mmCIF file of C-alpha atoms in Angstrom:
data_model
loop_
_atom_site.group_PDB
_atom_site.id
_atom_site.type_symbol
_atom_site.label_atom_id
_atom_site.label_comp_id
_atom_site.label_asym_id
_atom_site.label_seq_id
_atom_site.Cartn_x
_atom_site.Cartn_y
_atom_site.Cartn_z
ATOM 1 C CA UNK A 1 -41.426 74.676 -22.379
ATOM 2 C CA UNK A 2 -39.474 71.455 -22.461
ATOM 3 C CA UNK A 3 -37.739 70.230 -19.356
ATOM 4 C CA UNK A 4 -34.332 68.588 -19.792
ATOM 5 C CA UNK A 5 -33.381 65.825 -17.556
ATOM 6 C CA UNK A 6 -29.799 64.835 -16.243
ATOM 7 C CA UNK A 7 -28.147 61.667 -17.285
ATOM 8 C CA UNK A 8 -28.553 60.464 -13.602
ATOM 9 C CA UNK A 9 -32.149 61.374 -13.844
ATOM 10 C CA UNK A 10 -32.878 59.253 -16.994
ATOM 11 C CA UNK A 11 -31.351 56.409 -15.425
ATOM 12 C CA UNK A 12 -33.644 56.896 -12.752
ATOM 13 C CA UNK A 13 -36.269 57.070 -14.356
ATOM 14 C CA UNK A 14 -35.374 53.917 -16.656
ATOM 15 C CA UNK A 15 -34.832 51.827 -13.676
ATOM 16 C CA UNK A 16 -38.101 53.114 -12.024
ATOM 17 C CA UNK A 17 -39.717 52.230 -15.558
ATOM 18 C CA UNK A 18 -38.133 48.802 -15.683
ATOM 19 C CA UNK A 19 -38.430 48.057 -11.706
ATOM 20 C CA UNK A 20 -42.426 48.757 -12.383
ATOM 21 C CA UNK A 21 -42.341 46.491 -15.538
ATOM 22 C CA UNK A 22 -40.888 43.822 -13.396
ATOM 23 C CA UNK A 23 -43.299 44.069 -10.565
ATOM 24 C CA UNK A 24 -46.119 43.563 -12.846
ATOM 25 C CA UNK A 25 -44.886 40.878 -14.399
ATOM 26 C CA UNK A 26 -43.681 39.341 -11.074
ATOM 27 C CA UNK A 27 -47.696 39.942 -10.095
ATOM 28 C CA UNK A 28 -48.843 38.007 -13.105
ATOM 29 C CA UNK A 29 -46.381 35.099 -12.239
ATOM 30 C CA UNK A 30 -47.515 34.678 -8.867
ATOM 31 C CA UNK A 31 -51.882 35.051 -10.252
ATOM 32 C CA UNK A 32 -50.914 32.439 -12.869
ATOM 33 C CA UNK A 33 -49.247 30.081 -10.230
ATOM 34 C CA UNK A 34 -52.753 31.105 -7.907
ATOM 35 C CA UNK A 35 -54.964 30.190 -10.621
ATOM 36 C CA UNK A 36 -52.705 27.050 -11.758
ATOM 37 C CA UNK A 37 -53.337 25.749 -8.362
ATOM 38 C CA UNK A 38 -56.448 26.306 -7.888
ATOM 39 C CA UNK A 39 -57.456 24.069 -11.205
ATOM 40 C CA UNK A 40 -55.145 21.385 -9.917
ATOM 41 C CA UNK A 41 -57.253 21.322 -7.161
ATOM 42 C CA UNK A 42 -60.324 21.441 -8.697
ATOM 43 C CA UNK A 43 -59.680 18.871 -11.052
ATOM 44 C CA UNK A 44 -58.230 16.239 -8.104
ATOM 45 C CA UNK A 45 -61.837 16.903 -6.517
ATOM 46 C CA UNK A 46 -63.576 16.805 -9.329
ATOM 47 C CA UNK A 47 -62.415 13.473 -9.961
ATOM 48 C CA UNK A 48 -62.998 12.140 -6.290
ATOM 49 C CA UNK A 49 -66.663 14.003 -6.581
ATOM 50 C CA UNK A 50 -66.921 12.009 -10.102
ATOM 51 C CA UNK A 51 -66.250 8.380 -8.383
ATOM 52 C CA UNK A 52 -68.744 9.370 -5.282
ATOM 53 C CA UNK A 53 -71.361 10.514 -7.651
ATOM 54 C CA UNK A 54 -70.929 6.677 -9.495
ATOM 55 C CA UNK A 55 -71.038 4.951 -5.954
ATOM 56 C CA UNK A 56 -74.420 6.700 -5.290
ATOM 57 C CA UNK A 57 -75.604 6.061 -8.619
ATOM 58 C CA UNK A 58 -74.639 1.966 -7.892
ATOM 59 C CA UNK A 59 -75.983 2.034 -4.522
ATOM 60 C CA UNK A 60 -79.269 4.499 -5.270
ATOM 61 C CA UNK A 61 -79.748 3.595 -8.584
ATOM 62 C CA UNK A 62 -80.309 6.660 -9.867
ATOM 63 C CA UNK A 63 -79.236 9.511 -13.056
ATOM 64 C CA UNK A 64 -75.959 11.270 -12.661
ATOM 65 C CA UNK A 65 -77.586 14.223 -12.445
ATOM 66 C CA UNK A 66 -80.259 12.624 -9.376
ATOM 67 C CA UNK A 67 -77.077 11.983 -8.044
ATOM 68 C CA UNK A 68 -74.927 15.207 -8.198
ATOM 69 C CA UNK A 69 -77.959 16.573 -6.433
ATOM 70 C CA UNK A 70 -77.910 14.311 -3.763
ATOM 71 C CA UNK A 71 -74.240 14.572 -2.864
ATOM 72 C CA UNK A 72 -75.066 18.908 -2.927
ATOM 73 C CA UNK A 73 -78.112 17.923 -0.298
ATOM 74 C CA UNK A 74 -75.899 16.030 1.741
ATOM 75 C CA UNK A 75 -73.054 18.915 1.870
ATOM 76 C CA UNK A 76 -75.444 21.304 2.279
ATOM 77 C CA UNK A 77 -77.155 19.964 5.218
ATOM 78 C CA UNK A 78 -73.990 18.924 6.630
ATOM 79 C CA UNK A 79 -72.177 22.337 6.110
ATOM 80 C CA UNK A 80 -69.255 20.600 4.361
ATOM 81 C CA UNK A 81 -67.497 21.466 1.216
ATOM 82 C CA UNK A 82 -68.599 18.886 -1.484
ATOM 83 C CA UNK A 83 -65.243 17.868 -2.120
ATOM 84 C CA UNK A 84 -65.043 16.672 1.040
ATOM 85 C CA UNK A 85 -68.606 14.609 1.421
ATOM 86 C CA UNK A 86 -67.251 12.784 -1.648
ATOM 87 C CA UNK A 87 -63.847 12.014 -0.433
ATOM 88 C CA UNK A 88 -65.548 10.629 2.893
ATOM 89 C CA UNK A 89 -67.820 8.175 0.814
ATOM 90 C CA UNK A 90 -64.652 7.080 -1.863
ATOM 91 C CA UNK A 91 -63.189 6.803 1.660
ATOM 92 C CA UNK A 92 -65.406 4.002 2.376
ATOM 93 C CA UNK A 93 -63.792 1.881 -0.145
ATOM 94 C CA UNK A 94 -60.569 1.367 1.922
ATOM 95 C CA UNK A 95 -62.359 0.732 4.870
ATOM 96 C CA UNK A 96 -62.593 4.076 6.422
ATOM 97 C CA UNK A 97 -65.771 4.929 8.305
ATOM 98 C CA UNK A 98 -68.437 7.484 6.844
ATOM 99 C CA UNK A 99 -68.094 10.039 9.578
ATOM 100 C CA UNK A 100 -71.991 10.149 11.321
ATOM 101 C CA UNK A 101 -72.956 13.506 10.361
ATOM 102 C CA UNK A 102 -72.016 12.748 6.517
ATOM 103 C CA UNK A 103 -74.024 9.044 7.133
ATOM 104 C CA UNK A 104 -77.410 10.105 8.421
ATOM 105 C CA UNK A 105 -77.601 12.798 5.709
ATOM 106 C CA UNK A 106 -77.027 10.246 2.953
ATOM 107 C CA UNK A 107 -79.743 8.383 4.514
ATOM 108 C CA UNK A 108 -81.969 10.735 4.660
ATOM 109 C CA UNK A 109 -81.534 12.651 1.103
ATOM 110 C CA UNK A 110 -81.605 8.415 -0.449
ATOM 111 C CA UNK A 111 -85.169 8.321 1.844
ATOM 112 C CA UNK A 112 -86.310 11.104 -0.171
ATOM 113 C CA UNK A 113 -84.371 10.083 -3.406
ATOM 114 C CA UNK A 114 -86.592 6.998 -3.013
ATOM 115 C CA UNK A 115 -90.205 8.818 -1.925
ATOM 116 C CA UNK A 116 -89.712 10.806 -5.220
ATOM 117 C CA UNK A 117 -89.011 7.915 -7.174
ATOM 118 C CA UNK A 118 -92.274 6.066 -5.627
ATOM 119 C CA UNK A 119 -94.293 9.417 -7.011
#
């Protein structure tokens, strides 16, 4: 048996349909603008992380990759985000101070960058 619906219903029904179609698409707008963001940020650290990762090789002088790993010891011991150890040391560049947490890490992971060289 086939139920018949009122013209009132169907309209209803159609602006249910096309409210729901909107709110999905509305959700997709605002998890493209999410994700959008979040690359824009990664790529602005990424850079900053690219230009600390070339100061330690100058100062260290070590492989990208020696350094990458340094700049992860010295965030990890420090409990700071990565982004931010870098931006501290490009920071140095304008005559900012390394903050002394951030400094006696990076001595201490280029003391062992430097034992393991000597190996």
């Amino acid at each position: 048996m086939h139920q018949v619906t009122t013209p009132s219903e169907e309209r209803r029904l159609l602006t249910a349909v096309a409210s729901a179609e909107e709110t999905a698409l509305l959700a997709e707008v605002v998890e493209l603008r999410a994700r959008n963001e979040q690359l824009e940020q990664a790529l602005a650290s990424r850079a900053v992380i690219d230009q600390a990762r070339g100061m330690v090789m100058a100062l260290a002088p070590c492989s990208s990759e020696r350094a990458w790993d340094l700049l992860v010891d010295v965030s990890q011991h420090c409990n700071v985000k990565l982004r931010n150890v870098a931006a501290a040391l490009v920071a140095t560049t304008r005559d900012e101070t390394l903050p002394g947490q951030i400094q006696r890490e990076l001595r201490r992971a280029l003391r062992r960058l430097y034992a393991g060289a000597r190996r």
